[in-house]
Coordinates of C-alpha atoms and ligand atoms in Angstrom, one line a residue:
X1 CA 0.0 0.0 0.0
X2 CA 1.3 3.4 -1.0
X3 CA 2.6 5.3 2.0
X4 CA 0.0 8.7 2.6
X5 CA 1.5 11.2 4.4
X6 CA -1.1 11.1 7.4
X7 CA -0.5 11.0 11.2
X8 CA -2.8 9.4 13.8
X9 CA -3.3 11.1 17.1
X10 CA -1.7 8.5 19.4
X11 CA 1.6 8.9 16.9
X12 CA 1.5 12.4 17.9
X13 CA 1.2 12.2 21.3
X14 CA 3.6 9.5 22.2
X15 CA 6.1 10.4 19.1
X16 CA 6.5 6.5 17.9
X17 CA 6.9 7.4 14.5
X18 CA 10.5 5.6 13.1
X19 CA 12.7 7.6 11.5
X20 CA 15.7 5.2 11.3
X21 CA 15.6 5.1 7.3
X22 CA 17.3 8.5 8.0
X23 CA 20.9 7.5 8.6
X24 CA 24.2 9.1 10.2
X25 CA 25.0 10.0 7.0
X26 CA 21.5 12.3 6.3
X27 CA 22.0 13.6 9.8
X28 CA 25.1 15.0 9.3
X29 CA 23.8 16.3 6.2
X30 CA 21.0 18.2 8.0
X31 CA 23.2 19.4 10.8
X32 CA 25.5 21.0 7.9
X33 CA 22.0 22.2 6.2
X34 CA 21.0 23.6 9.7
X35 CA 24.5 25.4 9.9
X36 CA 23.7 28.0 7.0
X37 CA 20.6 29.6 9.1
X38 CA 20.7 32.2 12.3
X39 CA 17.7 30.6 13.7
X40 CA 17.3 26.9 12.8
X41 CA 13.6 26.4 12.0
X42 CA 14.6 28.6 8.8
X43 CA 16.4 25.6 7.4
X44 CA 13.2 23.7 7.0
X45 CA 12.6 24.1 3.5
X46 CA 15.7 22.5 2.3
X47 CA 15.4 20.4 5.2
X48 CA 12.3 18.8 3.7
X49 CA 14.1 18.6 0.0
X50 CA 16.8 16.4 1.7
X51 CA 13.5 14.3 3.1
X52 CA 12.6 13.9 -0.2
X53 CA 16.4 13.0 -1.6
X54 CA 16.5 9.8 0.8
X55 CA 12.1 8.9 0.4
X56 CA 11.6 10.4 -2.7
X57 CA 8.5 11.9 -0.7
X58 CA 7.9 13.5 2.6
X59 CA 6.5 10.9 4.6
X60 CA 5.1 10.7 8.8
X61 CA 9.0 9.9 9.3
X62 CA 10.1 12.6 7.2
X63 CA 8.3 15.0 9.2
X64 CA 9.3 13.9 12.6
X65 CA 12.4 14.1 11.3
X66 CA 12.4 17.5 10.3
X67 CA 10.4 18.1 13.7
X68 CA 13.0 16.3 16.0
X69 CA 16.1 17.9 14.4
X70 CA 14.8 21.4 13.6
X71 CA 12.9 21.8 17.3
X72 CA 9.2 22.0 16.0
X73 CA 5.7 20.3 16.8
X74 CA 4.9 17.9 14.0
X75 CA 2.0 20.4 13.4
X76 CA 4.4 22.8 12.1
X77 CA 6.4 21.0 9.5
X78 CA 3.1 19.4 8.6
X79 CA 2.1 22.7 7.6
X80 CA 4.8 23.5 5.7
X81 CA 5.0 20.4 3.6
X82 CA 1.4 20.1 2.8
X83 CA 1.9 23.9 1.8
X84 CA 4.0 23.6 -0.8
X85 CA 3.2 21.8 -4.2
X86 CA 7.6 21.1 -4.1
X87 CA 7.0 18.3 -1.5
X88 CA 5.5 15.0 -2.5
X89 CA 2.7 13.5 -0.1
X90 CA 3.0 10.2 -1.6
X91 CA 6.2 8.1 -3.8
X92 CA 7.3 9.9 -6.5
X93 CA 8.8 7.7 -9.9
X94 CA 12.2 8.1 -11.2
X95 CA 11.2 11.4 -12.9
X96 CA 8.6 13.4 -12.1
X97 CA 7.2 15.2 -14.9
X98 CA 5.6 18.6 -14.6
X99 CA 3.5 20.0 -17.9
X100 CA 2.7 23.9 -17.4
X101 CA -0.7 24.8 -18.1
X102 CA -0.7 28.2 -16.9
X103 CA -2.3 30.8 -19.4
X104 CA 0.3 30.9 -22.1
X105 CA 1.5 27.4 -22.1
X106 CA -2.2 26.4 -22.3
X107 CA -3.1 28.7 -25.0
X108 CA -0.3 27.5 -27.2
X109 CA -1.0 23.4 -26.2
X110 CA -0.3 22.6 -22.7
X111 CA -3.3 21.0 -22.0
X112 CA -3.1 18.6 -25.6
X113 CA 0.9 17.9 -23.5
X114 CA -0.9 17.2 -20.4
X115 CA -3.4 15.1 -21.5
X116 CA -1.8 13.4 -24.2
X117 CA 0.6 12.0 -21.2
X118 CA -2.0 11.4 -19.0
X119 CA -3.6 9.4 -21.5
X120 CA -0.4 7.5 -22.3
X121 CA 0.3 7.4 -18.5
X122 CA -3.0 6.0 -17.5
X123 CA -2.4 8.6 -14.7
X124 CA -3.6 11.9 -13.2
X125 CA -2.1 15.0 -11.8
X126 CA 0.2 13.3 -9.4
X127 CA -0.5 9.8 -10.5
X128 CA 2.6 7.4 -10.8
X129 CA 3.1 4.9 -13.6
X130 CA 5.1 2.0 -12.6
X131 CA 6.5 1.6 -8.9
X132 CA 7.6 4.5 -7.6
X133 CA 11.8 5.0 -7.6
X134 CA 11.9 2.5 -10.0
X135 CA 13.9 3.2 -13.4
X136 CA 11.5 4.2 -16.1
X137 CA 8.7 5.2 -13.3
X138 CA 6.6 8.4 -13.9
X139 CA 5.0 10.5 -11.7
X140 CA 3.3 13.3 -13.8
X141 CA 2.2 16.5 -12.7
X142 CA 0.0 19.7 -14.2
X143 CA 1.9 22.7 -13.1
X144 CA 1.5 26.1 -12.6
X145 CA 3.7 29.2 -14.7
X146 CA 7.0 27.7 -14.6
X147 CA 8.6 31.0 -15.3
X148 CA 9.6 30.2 -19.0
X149 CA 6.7 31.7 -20.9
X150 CA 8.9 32.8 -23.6
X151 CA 9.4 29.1 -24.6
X152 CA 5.7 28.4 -24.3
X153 CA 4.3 25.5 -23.9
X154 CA 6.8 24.2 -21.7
X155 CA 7.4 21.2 -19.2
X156 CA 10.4 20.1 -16.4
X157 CA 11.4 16.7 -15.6
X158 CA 13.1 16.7 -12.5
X159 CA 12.9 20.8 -12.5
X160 CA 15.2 20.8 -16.0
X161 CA 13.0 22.3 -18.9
X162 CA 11.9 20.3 -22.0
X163 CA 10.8 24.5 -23.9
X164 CA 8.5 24.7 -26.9
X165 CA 7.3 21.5 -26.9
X166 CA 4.2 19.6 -29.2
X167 CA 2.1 16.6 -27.9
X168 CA 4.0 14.5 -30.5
X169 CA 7.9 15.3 -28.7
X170 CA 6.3 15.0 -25.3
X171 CA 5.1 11.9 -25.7
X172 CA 8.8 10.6 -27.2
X173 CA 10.7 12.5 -24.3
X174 CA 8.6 10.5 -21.7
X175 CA 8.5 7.0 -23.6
X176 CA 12.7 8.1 -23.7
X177 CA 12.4 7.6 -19.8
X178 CA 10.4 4.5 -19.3
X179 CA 13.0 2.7 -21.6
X180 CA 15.4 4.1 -19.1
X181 CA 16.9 6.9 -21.4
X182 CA 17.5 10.4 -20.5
X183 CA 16.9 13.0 -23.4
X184 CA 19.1 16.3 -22.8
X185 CA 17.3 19.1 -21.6
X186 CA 17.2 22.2 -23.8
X187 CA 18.8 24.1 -21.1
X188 CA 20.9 23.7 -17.8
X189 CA 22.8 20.6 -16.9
X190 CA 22.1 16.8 -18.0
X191 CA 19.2 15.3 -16.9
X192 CA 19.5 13.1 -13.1
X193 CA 16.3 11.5 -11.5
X194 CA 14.0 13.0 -8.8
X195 CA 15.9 12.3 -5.6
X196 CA 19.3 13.8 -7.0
X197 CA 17.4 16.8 -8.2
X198 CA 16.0 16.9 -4.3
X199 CA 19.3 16.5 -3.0
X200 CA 20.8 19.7 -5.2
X201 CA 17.4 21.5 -3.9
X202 CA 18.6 20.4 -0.4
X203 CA 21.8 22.6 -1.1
X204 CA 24.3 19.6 -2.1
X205 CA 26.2 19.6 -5.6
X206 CA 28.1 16.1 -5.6
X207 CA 29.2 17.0 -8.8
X208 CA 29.0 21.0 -9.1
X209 CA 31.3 21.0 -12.7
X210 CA 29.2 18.7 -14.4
X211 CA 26.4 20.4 -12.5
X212 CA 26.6 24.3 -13.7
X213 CA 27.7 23.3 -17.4
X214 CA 24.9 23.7 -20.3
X215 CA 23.2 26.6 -21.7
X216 CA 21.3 28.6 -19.1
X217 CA 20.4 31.7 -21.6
X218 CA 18.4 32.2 -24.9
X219 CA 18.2 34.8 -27.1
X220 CA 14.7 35.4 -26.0
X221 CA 15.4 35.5 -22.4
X222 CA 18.1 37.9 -22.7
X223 CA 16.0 40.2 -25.5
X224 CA 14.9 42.9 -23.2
X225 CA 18.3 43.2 -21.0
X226 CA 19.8 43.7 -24.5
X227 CA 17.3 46.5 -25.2
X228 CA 17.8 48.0 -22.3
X229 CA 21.6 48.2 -22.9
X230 CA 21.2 49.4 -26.5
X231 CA 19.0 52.1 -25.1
X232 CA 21.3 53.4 -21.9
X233 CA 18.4 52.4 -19.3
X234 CA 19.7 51.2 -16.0
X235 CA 18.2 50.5 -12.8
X236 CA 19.1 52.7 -9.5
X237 CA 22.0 50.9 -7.7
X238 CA 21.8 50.0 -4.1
X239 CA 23.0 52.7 -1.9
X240 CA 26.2 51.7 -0.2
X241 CA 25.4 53.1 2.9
X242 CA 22.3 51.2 3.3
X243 CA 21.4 50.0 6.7
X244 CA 20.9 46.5 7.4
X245 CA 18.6 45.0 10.0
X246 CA 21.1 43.2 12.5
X247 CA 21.5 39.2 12.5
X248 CA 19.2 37.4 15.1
X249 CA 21.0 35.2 18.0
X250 CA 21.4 31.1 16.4
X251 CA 18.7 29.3 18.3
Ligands
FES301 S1 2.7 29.9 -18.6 FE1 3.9 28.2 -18.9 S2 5.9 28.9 -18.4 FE2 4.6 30.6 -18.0

């Protein structure tokens, strides 16, 4: 049975949730992840990315995890995760796939992507084909603007963007990563799986050279900096006399 991310009341009270999948290893890694922040609670977020590295979901162990090492109630990182469409209630596949259907991608055949997949998929918006974490699994996703409109209509596997995309090259990019393949994004880095992209969210490059190399810009992400240039506009430049609010005690 899938794993829901649900906690009963008695779990609560008498904290009997196991979190031994989390090793020495992940523990460290949280204490370092902990070590960037003032005040420690303000490491959650990555916190729950680094979760998600070692599940590939936030689970009830995940949270008490986060709870136990980060000083909160439960109820607290409970909130946070189920805030946040980022963190997984349930096992996500190999690659997760997110097709934008926000306005413009929509307009220009996000929703043909979408459901063309979901057709193929047999799945819905965070339905899973195949077991979860296993090679060629899929856990597709309809997502909101995904900040590239200018590539319109988009999608992400693992957060890397697949831009101006048809139903037809969809369809071939995902039946690439059931057969275990992993197509080149058109821009950034080469293309990992789910839990490495969590782990890089969580703040860890294991590989930072191989990480940072790929295009990042395109001509028509650039266009209106290059206009601006052209036309002598510039933006008022931070004062250097500005005062900063002080740094808050580490708690
Ligand atoms: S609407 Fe799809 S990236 Fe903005």
């Amino acid at each position: 049975m899938t794993e829901q991310f649900e906690f009963t009341t008695t779990e609560e009270q008498t904290g009997t949730v196991d979190t031994s999948v989390f090793g020495e290893e992940t523990r460290a890694e949280a204490r370092q992840i902990i070590a960037r922040y003032p005040e420690s609670r303000s490491a959650l977020l990555p916190m729950l990315h680094l979760v998600q590295s070692v599940q590939g979901h936030v689970s009830p162990a995940g949270v008490q995890f986060c709870a136990d090492e980060l000083a909160l109630s439960v109820a607290e990182v409970s909130a946070v995760a189920t805030f946040y469409t980022m963190y997984k209630r349930k096992p996500c596949g190999q690659h997760l796939v997110s097709v934008c259907t926000n306005t413009m991608c929509a307009a220009l055949g996000g929703d043909a992507i979408y459901r063309t997949l979901g057709e193929h998929l047999g799945v819905g918006h965070e339905g899973t084909a195949g077991e979860p974490g296993t090679e060629g699994s899929i856990t597709l996703e309809h997502a909101e603007c995904l900040a590239a409109c200018d590539f319109a209509p988009v999608l992400q596997v693992n957060y890397e963007y697949y831009d101006n995309q048809t139903p037809e090259q969809a369809l071939e990019l995902v039946e690439a990563l059931q057969r275990g393949e992993k197509p080149k994004p058109t821009r950034g880095p080469e293309l990992s799986d789910f839990r490495s992209a969590e782990r890089q969210l969580a703040g860890f490059f294991d590989d930072l050279d191989e990480t940072v190399t790929g295009p990042s810009l395109a001509t028509e992400t650039v266009r209106g900096a290059e206009l601006a240039r052209e036309r002598g506009w510039t933006a008022p430049s931070m004062p250097d006399d500005a005062e900063l609010p002080p740094l808050p005690e580490k708690k």
